[in-house]
Every structure is written in C-alpha cells, then in structure tokens.
Coordinates of C-alpha atoms in Angstrom, one line a residue:
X152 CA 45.7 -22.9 70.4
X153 CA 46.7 -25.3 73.2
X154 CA 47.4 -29.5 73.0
X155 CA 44.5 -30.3 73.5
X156 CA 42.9 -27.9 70.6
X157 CA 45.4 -29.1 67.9
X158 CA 45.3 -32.9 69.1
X159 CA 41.5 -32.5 68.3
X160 CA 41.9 -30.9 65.3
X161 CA 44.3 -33.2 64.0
X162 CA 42.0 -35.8 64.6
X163 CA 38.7 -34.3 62.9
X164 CA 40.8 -33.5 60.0
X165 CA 42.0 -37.5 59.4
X166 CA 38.9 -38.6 59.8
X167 CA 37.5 -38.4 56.1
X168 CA 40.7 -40.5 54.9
X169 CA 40.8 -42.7 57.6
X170 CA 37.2 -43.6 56.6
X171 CA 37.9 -44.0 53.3
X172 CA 40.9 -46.3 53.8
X173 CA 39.1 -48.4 56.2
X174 CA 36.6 -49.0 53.7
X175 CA 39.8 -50.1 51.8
X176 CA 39.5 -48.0 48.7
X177 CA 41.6 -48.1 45.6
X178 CA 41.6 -44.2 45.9
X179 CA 42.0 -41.7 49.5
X180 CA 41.5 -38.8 49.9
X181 CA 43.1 -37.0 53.1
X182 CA 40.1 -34.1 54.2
X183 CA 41.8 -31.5 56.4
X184 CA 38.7 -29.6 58.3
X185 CA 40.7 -26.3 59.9
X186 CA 38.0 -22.9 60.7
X187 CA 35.2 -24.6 59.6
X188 CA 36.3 -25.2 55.9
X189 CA 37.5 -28.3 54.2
X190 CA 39.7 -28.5 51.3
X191 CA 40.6 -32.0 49.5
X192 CA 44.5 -32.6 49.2
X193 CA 46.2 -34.7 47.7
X194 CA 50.0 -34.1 48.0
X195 CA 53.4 -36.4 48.1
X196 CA 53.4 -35.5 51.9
X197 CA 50.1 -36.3 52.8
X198 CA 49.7 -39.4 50.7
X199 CA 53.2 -40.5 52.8
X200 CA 51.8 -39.9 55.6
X201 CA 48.8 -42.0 55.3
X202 CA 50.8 -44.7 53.7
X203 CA 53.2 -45.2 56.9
X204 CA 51.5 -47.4 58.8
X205 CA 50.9 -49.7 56.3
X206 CA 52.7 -53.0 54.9
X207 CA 52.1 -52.5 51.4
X208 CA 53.2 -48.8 50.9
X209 CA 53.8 -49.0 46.8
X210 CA 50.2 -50.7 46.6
X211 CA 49.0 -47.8 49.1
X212 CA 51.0 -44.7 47.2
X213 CA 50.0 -45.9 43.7
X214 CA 46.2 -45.9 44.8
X215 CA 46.5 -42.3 46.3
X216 CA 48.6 -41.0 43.4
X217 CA 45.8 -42.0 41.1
X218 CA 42.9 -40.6 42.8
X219 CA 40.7 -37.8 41.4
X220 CA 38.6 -36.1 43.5
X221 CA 35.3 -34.2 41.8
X222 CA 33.7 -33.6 45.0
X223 CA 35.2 -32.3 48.6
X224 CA 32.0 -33.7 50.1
X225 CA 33.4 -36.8 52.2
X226 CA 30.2 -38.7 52.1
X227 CA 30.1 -38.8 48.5
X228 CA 34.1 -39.4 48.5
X229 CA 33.3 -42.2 50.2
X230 CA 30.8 -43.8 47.9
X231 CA 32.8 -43.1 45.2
X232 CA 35.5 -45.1 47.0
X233 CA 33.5 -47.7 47.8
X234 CA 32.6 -48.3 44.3
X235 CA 35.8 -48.7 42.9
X236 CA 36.6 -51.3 45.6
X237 CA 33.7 -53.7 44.6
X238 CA 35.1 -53.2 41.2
X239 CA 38.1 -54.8 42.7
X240 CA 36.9 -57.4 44.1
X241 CA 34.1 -57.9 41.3
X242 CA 36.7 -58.6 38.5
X243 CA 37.9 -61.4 40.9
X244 CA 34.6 -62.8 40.9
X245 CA 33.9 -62.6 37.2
X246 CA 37.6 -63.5 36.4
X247 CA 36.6 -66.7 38.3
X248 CA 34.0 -67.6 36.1
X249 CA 36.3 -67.9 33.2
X250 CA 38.9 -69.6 35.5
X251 CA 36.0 -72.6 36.1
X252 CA 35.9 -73.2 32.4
X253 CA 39.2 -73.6 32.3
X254 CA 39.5 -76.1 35.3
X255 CA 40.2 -79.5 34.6
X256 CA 40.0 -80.4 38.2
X257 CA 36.4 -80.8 39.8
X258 CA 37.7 -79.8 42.8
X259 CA 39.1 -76.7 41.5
X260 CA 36.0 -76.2 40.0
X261 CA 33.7 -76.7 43.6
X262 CA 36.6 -74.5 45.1
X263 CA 35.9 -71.4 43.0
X264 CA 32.0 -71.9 42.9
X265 CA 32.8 -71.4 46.8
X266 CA 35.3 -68.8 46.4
X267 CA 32.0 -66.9 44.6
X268 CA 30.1 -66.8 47.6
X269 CA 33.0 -65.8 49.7
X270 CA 34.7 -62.6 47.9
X271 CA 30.9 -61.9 48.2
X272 CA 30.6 -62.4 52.0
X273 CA 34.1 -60.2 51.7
X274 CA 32.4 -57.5 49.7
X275 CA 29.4 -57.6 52.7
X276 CA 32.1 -56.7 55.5
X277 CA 32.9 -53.6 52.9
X278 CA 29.2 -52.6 53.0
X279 CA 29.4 -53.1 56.7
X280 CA 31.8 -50.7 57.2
X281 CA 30.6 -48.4 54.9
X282 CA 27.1 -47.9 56.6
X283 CA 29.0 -47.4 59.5
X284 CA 31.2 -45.1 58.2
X285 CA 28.1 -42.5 57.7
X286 CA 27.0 -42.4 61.6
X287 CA 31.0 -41.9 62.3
X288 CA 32.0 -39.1 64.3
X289 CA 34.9 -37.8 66.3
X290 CA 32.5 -39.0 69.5
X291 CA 32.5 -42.7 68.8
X292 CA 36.0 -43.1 67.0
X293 CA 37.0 -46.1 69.2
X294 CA 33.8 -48.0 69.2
X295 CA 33.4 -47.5 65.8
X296 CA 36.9 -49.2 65.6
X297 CA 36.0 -52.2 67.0
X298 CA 33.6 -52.8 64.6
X299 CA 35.4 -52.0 61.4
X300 CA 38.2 -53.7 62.4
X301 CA 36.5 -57.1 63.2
X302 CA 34.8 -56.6 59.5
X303 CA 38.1 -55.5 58.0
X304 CA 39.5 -58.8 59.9
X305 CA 36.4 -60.6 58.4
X306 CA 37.2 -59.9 55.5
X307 CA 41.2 -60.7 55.1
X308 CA 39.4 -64.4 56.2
X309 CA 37.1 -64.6 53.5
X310 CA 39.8 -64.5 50.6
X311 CA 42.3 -66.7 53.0
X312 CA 39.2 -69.2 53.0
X313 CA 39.3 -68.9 49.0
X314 CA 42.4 -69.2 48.6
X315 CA 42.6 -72.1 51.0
X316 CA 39.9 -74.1 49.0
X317 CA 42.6 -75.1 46.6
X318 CA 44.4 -77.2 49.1
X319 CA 44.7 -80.5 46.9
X320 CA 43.7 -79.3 44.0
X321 CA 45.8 -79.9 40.6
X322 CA 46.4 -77.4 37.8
X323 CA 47.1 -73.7 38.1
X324 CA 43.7 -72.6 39.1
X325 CA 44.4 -71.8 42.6
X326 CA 48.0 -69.8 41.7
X327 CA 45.8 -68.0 39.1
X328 CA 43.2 -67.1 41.6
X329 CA 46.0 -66.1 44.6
X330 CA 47.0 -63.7 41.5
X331 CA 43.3 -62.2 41.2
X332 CA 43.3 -61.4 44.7
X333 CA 46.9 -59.9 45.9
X334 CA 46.0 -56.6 45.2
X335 CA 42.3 -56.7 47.0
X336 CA 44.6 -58.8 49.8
X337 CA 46.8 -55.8 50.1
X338 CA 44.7 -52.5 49.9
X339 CA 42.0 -54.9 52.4
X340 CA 45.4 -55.1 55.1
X341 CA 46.4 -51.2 54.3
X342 CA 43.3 -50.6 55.3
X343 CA 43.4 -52.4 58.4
X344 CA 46.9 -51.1 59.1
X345 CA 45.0 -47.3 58.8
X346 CA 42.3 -47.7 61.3
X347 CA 44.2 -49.6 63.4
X348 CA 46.9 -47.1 64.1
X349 CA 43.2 -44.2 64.3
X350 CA 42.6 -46.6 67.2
X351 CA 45.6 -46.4 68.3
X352 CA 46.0 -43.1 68.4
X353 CA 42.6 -42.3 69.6
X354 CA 43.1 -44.0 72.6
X355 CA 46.3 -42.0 73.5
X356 CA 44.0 -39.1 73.0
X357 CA 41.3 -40.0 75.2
X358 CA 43.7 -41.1 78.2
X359 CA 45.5 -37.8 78.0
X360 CA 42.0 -36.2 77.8
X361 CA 41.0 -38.1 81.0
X362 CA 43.9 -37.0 82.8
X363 CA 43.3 -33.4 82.0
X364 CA 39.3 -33.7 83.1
X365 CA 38.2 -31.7 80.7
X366 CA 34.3 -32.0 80.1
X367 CA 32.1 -33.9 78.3
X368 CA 31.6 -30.9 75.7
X369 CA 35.5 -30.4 75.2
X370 CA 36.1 -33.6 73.9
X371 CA 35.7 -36.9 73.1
X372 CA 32.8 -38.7 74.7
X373 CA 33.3 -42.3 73.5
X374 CA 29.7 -43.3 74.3
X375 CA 29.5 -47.3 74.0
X376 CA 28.0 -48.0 70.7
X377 CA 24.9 -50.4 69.9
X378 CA 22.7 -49.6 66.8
X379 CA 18.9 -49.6 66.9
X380 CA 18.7 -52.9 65.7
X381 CA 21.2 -54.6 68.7
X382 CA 19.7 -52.5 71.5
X383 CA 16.0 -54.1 70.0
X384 CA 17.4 -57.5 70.2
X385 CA 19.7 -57.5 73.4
X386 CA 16.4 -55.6 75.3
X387 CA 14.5 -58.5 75.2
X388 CA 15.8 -62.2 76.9
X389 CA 16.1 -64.9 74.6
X390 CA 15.5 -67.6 77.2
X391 CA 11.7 -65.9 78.3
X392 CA 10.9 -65.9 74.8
X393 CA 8.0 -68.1 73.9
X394 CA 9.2 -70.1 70.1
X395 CA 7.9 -68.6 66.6
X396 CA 8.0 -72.4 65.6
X397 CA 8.5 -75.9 67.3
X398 CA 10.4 -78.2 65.2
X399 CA 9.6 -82.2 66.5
X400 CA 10.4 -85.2 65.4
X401 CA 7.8 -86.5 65.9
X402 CA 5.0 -84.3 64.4
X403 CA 4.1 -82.9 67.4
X404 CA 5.5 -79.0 66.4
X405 CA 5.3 -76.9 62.9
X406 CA 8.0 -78.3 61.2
X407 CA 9.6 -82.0 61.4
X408 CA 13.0 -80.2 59.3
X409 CA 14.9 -77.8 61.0
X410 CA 15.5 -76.2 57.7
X411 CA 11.9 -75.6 56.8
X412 CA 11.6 -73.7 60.0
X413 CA 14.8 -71.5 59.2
X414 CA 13.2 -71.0 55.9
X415 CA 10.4 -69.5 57.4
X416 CA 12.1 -67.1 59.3
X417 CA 12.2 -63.5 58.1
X418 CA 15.1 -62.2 56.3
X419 CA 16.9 -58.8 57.8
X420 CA 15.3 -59.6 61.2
X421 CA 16.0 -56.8 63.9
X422 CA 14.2 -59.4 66.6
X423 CA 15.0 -62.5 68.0
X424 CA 13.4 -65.3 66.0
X425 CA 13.4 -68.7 68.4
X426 CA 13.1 -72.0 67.3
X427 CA 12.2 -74.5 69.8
X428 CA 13.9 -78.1 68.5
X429 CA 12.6 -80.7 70.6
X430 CA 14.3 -84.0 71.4
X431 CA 15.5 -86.4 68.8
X432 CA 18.4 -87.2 66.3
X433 CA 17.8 -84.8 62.8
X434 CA 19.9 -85.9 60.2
X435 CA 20.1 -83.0 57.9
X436 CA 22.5 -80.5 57.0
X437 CA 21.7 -76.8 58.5
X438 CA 22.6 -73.9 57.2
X439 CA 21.3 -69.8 59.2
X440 CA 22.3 -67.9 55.8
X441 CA 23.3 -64.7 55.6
X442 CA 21.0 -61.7 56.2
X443 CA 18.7 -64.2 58.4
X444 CA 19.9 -62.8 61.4
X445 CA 19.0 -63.4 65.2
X446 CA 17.8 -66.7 65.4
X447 CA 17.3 -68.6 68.4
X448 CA 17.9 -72.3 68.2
X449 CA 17.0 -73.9 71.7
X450 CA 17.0 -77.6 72.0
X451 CA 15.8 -80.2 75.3
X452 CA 19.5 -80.5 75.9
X453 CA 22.6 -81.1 74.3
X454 CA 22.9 -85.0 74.6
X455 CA 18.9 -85.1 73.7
X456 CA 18.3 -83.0 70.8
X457 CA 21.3 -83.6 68.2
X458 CA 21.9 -82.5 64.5
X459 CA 24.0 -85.0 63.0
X460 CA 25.5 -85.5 59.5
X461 CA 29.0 -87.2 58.0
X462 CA 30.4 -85.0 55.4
X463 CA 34.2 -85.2 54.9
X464 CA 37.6 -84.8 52.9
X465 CA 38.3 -88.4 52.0
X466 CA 34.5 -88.2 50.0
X467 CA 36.1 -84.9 48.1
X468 CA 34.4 -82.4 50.2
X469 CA 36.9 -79.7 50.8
X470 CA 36.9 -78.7 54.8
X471 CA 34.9 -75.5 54.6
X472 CA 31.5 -77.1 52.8
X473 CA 31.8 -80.4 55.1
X474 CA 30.2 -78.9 58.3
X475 CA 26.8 -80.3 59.7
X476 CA 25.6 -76.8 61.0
X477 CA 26.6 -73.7 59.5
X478 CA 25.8 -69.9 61.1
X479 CA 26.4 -67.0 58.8
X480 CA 23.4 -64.9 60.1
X481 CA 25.1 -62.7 63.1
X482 CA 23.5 -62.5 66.3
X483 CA 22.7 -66.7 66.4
X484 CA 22.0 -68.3 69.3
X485 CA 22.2 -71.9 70.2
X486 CA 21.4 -73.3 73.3
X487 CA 21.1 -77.0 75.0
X488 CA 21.8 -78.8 71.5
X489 CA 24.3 -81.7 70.1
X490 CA 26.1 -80.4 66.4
X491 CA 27.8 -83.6 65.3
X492 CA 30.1 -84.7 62.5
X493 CA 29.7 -88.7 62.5
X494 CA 32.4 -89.5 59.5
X495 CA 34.8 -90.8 62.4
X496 CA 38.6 -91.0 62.5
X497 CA 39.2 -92.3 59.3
X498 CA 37.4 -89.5 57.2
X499 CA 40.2 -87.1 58.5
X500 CA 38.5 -83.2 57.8
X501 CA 35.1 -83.3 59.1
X502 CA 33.4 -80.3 60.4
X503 CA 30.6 -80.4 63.1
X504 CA 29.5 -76.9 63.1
X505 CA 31.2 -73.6 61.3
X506 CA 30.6 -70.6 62.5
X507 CA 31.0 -67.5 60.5
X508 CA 29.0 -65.4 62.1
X509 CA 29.1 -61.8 64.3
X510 CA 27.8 -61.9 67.5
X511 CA 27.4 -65.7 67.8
X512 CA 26.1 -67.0 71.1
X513 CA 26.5 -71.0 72.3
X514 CA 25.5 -72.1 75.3
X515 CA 25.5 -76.0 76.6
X516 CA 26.0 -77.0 73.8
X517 CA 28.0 -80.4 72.6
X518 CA 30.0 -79.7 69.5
X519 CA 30.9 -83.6 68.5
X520 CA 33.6 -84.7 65.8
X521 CA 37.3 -86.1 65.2
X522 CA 39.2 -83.9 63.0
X523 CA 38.5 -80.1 62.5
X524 CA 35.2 -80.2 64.5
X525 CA 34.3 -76.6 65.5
X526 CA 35.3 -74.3 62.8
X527 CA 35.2 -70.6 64.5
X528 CA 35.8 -69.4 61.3
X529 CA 35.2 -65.3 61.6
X530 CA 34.0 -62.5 63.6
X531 CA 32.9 -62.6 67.2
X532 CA 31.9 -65.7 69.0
X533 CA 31.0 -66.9 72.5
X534 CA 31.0 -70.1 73.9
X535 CA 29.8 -70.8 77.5
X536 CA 29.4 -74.5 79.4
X537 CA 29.8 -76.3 76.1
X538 CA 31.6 -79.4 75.6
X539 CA 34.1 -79.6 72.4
X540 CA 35.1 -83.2 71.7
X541 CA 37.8 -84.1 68.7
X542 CA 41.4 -85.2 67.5
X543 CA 43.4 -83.1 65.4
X544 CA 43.2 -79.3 65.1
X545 CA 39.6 -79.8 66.7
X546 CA 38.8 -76.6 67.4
X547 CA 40.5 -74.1 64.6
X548 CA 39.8 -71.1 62.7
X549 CA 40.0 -66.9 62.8
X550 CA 37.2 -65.7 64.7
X551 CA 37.4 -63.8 67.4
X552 CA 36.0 -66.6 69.9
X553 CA 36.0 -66.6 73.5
X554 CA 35.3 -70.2 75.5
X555 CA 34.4 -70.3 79.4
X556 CA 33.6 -73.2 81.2
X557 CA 33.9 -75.2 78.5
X558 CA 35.2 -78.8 78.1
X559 CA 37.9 -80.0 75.2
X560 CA 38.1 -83.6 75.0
X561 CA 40.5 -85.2 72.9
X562 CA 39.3 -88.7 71.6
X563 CA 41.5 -91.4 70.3
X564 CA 42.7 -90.7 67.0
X565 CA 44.0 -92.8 63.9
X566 CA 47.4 -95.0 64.7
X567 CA 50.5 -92.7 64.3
X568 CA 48.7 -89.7 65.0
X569 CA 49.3 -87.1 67.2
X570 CA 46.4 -84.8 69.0
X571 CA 46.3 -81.2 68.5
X572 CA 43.1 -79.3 70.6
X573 CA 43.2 -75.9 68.7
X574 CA 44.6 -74.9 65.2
X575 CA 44.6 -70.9 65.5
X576 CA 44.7 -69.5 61.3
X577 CA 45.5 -65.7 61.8
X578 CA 47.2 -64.7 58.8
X579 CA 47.1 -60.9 59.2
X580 CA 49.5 -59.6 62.1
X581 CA 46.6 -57.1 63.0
X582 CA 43.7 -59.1 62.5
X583 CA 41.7 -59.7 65.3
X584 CA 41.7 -63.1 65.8
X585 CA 42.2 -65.5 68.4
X586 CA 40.8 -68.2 70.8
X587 CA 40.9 -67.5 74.5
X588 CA 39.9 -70.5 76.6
X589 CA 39.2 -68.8 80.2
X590 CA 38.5 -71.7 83.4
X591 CA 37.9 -74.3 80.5
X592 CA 39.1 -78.2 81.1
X593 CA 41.5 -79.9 78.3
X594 CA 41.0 -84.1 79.1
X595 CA 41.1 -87.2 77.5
X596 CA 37.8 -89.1 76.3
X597 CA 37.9 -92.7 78.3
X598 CA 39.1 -94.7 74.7
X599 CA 42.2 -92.4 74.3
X600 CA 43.6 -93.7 77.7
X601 CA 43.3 -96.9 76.5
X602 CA 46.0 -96.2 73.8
X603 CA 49.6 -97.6 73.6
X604 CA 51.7 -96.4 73.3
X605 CA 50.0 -93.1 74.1
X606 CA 49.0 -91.1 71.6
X607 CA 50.7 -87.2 71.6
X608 CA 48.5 -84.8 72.4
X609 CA 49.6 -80.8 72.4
X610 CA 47.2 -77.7 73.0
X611 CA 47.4 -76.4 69.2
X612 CA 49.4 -76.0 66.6
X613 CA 49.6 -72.6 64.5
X614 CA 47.7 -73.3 60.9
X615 CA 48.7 -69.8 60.3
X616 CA 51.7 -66.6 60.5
X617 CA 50.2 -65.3 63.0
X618 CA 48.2 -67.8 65.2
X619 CA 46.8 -66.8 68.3
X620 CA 45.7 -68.4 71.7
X621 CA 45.9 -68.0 75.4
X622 CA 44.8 -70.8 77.9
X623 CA 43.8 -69.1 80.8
X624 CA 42.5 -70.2 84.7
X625 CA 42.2 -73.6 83.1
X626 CA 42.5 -77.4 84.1
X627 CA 44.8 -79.0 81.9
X628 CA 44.7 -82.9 82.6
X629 CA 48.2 -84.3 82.4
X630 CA 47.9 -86.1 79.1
X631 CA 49.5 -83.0 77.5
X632 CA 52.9 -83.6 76.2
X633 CA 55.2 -81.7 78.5
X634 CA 56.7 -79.3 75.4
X635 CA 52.6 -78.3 75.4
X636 CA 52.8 -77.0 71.7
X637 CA 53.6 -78.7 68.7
X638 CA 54.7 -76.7 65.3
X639 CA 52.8 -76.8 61.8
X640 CA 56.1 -77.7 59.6
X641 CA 59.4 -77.1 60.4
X642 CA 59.8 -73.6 61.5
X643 CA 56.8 -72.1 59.9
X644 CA 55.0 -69.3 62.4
X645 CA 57.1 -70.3 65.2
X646 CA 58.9 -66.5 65.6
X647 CA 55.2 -64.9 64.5
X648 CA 52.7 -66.7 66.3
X649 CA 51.3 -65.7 69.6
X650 CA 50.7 -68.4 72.4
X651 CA 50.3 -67.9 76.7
X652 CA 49.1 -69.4 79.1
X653 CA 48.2 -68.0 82.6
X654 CA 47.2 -69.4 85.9
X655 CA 46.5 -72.7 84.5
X656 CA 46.1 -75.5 86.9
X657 CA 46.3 -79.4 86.5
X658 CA 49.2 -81.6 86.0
X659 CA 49.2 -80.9 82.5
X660 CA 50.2 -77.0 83.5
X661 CA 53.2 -77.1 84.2
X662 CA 55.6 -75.0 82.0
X663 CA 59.1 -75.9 82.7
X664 CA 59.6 -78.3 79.8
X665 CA 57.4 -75.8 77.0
X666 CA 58.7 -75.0 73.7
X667 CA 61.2 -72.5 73.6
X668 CA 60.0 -70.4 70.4
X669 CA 60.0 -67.3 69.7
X670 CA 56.6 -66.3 69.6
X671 CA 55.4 -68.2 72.9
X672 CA 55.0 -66.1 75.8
X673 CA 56.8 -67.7 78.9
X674 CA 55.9 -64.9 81.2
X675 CA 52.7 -63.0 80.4
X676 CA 51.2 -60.0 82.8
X677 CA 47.6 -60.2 84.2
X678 CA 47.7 -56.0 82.3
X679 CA 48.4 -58.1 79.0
X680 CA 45.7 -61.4 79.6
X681 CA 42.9 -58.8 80.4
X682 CA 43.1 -57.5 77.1
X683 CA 41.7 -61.0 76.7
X684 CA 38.4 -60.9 79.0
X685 CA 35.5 -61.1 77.1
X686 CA 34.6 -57.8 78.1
X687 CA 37.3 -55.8 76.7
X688 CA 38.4 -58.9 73.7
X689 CA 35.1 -59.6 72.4
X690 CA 32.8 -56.1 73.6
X691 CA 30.8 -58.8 75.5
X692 CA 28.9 -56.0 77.7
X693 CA 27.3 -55.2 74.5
X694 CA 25.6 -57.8 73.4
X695 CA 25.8 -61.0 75.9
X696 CA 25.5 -59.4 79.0
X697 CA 21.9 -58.3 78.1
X698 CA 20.2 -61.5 76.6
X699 CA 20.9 -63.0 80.1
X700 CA 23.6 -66.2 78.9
X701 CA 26.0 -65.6 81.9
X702 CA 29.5 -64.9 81.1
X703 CA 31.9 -63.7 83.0
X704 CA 33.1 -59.9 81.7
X705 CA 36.8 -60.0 83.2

C-alpha cells in the first residue's frame, strides 16, 4: 500500500470518532474502517490517542473509558452520543431551576432565566453539528470543518455569556452555576480541540495530494459546501426583491410595528423574507428569533429610518438583554437602517444592536450608542459601509465579524474616562473568533475634540484570554494614544491575546511607541493577514458574494 493509500485510510477510519467528538459527546467511540469492515475499539491506546490534542485529557479519558458501545453502526453511535450530551447540558438547565428558588438576588434570578435560553441556543449548535455530521464524508472534511467549528465556537460563547450574566450579582448563584457547567465547558473545548487538529491534518493531506496530482477519483475532492437551503437563498438577490410586507409609520404599509411584521414571517424559512421599513423613528425593542431565519430588513437609509430604544446597566438590565435590535435568526440582512441605544454616557452598558446570528449581513447601516454598542456576539458576521459610533468597548464580542469600509467613531465619554473602540471576548484559544477591520476609518465625533484635557482613546482592550483583532489597510486618525492598546487589568490576557495591525495609514498608525506585550504582533506577514480576508476568515464566497452586497474577498 503506498502514502497516499494509508494517509487515506487513516483518515476514513477517524472519521466516526472525530464526528462523535465534535458533537462533544460524553462517550467516543474510535471506528477503524480497513477492507471494507469496521470494528468498534475501545482500547488505552486508542482512547490516548484521541485524547492528545485536547486540554482536558482526564475529562476526555474518563468519558472514553466509560463508553459502551451496543451498536458498530456510526450513525446510530452518534445519536446515541448525542443524547447523552443534551443530558449534560439538560441537568444544567433543570439544576438552574432549583438554583432561581434559591436566589436571593433578582439579578441572579434574571441572569439564570437568561442562562435558560442560552445552554439552549448551546444545545442548537449541538444539533447543528449533528445534522451535519450525517451528510459527512471523507470528500467535504474541510468544509464541513468550518462549519462545526464556528458552531462548536458558538457554543463555548453561549455558556461564557451565562456565566457572564452574573457580573454584579451577590450570593453564590453564579459560582454554583460556573460548577454546573465545567464539565459541558470542557468536553464542548475537547471537542473543538478534535476537529480542529482533523482540520488540521486534512489540510496537510490535501496539499500533499495536490502536489502529487492525483485525480479527482483518488482522493479528496473538497467540493465547496452550501446546503439546499443556502444555495436557495444566496440564488436569488436580496436587493431585486420586491418586500413581503411594508412597515410605515405612518400607516401607509402592512404593519406600523416592526415586530408585528417579524411575527408574520414564517418560521424555518429556506427564502429570503424582506421587510421594507420606511422612514421614521420606531421606538420599540426588535428581536429576529431563532429559527426565523433569512430576513431582510431594508430601510430609506440609515440616518432616515432608525430603531431606537434606551435599555441599560444602571436601570439593572444586565448587558446582554439591554440591546435595541437583536438577530438570532442566521442569514439576516439589514440594509440602509439606524440601530440606536439612546441611554447616553451616563447609563454606562447600553447595547444598540447584538448580533448572534450565522451568516449575518449589514450594509449602510449606522449602529449608534456610547458604551458596548454593537455586540457581535457569535458566529459569522459581515459588516460593509456602516458607521459604528461609541465610547468604551463599543464594538465587542466573539463572533467571527469582518468590517470593510466601515467608520468607528469614538464620541466623548463620561469625565475620567478613557475610550476603548473594540473589546475582543475570545475565551477559547481555538475558538474562531475575532474582529478584522479591513480599509475601515477609526476618528473622533466633533464633541470629543472639544475635550480637555483629551480624553484617552486606544483601539481595544482584550475582555477575554484570548482576544483577537487585526486593523488592517485602515485610517487611523491621530487621536489614538501612541501605546495604541490599553490592557483589561493588570496583566490579564496580555501574553494570550492576539492583536496586529498591517498597512494602516493615518497619523494614528504609527507603531513605534505600541505596547510591548507579548501577545501583540509587531511584525505580521501579508501569508498570516490573509488568513484574515473575508474570503478565506469568514467563507464569504459562500454566502455574500451571491446576494450581490459588495465585499471585497481578499
């Protein structure tokens, strides 16, 4: 049998476990497929080996060792898996109920009502990947990858968020809850850490494969991957649609609520769904829930039609439920529309629009507020000609969110306080989040030049271990402070975190005087920023190229 033979055989025969890991089981099962044949194994050796690349290796051996396999079908090895993980993460949820009776603080209380819906949105991104996992082949490994691993991402953020909603809180509710989850947090990052290092090798695979030029029929393919659904959606060209529905003001469409026309929209929708929002101010708090996916929203322009509201921390909101707009159906659209937080300043925590949503498209859009105004809080996101306007940590979250021509402008904040454009909150060293702002501008708003002494203002901060950003082929104005970043506390992140910039332009650019830390990239390759583009970062030939938004792919 030559290289090529065994490397191909090695990798049909992990595929099984791989699958079952990235669905992050409690229980895997490694399938070796040699002659035709499969037999289910379970030995020290194997279990080792499919623990290495992971953090938690106890948590991972203790899961295998206990595994008991009644069936060498994979499929069915794989449901079985999958139930025992949402039995996992279903004791957390039930375990919370008790937890709220218990909680003497309201806000603990509203934080684990909240923590509900999000181990639930966790246990979606295990579904996800599940359905996936039944089409998966050894011709689509890497495409495949993407996928799971953005869900697998997704849902690392979702019990981060819950565990973040007890920021503030008093009692033990939050330590008790962090105790409920550490061991869905640890099998969720094995898992991760598994189809990571498929990808990983995969890869190696296919370039050695390309170098050989073998055929088509003697290896892997890696045919781009769009289901039924996205190739339905992306066919079609959002801005040629005519509306399902006009929403006006001023009587003159369907609906004078933005909501009722969302409400009207079908659920599970596999074609675009456009909603025409005419001019005018709609105070009202918007929510594109789950399963209502690919709506349109397109407005008369982004300083004519606004959505507008003023939740906030100071009121005893906690950060995630304070946003104006909220997207959680994936493949959303927004274009020519204002999303607004008016609480001000003083309000601190005040979210305009959060987005935690797959495939989310904005374009000309303004995204108004002070502190914590754009929340890009999971999955894949695209931002083209919008204009993002705040004070601290203004633009901050996990997702996966790319910005092009877009403008940050940093307002005048509260006395004593310093200006920080993005807040990055990776917490999972190979999650796949980050925010990439590519020939963006960074400037001041007219009343923070008015300031004295000036107010200090830095491109972002890292919320989490493992923040990420690059600022690249942008205009920085030179109201940056010269040191460019500024830390969270004391020496938290600073060695872990992972911040560039490249070909920036502007008197704010220059690099001489940047923070010397660890984890900031002083010299970074053009090889190492493409890995950035939108079309390799984000799989933006997929799904932005064909509903005709322009974007640029490299």
């Amino acid at each position: 049998m030559g290289d090529g033979d065994k490397n191909k055989k090695v990798a049909i025969a992990g595929v099984a476990s791989i699958l079952l890991v990235a669905c992050v089981v409690a229980a895997t099962i490694s399938v070796t497929n040699m002659g035709g044949s499969s037999e289910v194994t379970t030995s020290t050796k194997e279990v080792e080996a499919i623990c290495a690349p992971t953090d938690y290796k106890e948590t991972c051996k203790t899961s295998l060792s206990g595994a008991a396999a009644k069936t060498n079908d994979p499929k069915e090895l794989i449901k079985t898996a999958f139930h025992v993980t949402m039995k996992n993460i279903s004791h957390a949820i039930s375990r919370s109920a008790l937890l709220k009776e218990a909680a003497k603080d309201p806000r603990a209380s509203d934080a684990l009502d909240l923590c509900k819906t999000l181990l639930n949105n966790s246990i979606g991104d295990l579904e996800k990947s599940c359905e996936a996992a039944g089409d998966f082949d050894v011709n689509n490994i890497l495409e495949y990858a993407n996928d799971l691993k953005v869900w697998l991402s997704g849902a690392i953020t979702q019990q981060e968020t819950c565990r973040d909603a007890f920021e503030n809180t008093t009692g033990d509710t939050g330590e008790k809850m962090k105790h409920l989850l550490k061991t869905a947090g640890e099998l969720t990052s094995n898992g991760l850490a598994i189809i990571t290092n498929l990808t990983e090798a995969a890869s190696t695979l296919e370039a050695k494969k390309r170098r050989r030029l073998l055929s088509d029929n003697d290896g892997f393919n890696f045919p781009a991957f769009i289901d039924a659904t996205a190739r339905r959606l992306l066919n079609a060209n959002a801005g040629s649609i005519k509306p399902n529905v006009v929403v006006a003001k001023d009587g003159s469409g369907e609906f004078k609520s933005i909501n009722d026309a969302i409400n009207k929209a079908p659920p599970n929708n596999d074609a675009p769904y456009v909603i025409k929002i005419k001019a005018g101010v709609y105070n009202e708090y918007v929510v594109v829930p789950k399963n209502m996916n690919h709506v349109v929203f397109i407005g008369d322009g982004p300083t004519k039609t606004k959505i507008t509201e003023n939740k906030n921390k100071v009121d005893g909101i906690g950060t995630y439920q304070t946003a104006t707009v909220a997207i959680e159906g994936e493949h959303f659209t927004a274009r020519d529309i204002g999303f607004e937080n008016s609480a001000g300043a003083q309000k601190h925590q005040a979210v305009a629009l959060r987005v935690s949503a797959d495939h989310a498209i904005f374009s000309n859009c303004a995204i108004d507020g002070y502190q914590d105004t754009l929340y890009a809080h999971a999955y894949r996101q695209y931002y083209r000609d919008c204009s993002i306007s705040g004070t601290i940590d203004f633009i901050f979250g996990d997702a996966s969110a790319v910005f092009q021509n877009c403008k940050m402008i940093v307002r005048k904040p509260l006395a004593t306080q310093e200006c920080m454009v993005t807040a990055q909150g990776r917490m999972e060293h190979r999650g796949v989040g980050g925010i990439v702002l590519q020939n963006c501008e960074i400037c001041p708003a007219p009343q923070l030049k008015t300031v004295q002494p000036p107010a200090r203002v830095f491109l972002g901060r890292p919320w989490k271990q493992y923040a990420r950003t690059l600022i690249a082929e942008s205009f920085i104005d030179g109201f940056i402070a010269p040191e460019g970043w500024s830390p969270w506390k004391g020496n938290f992140a600073l060695d872990t975190l992972w911040y560039a910039e490249y070909q920036n332009r502007g008197p704010g650019s220059d690099t001489s005087k940047r923070v010397n830390w660890k984890g900031y990239l002083k010299n970074i390759s053009p090889q190492e920023v493409s890995k950035y583009s939108a079309g390799q970062y984000i799989q933006a030939d997929q799904w932005i190229k064909p509903t005709g938004i322009p974007y640029d792919s490299a």
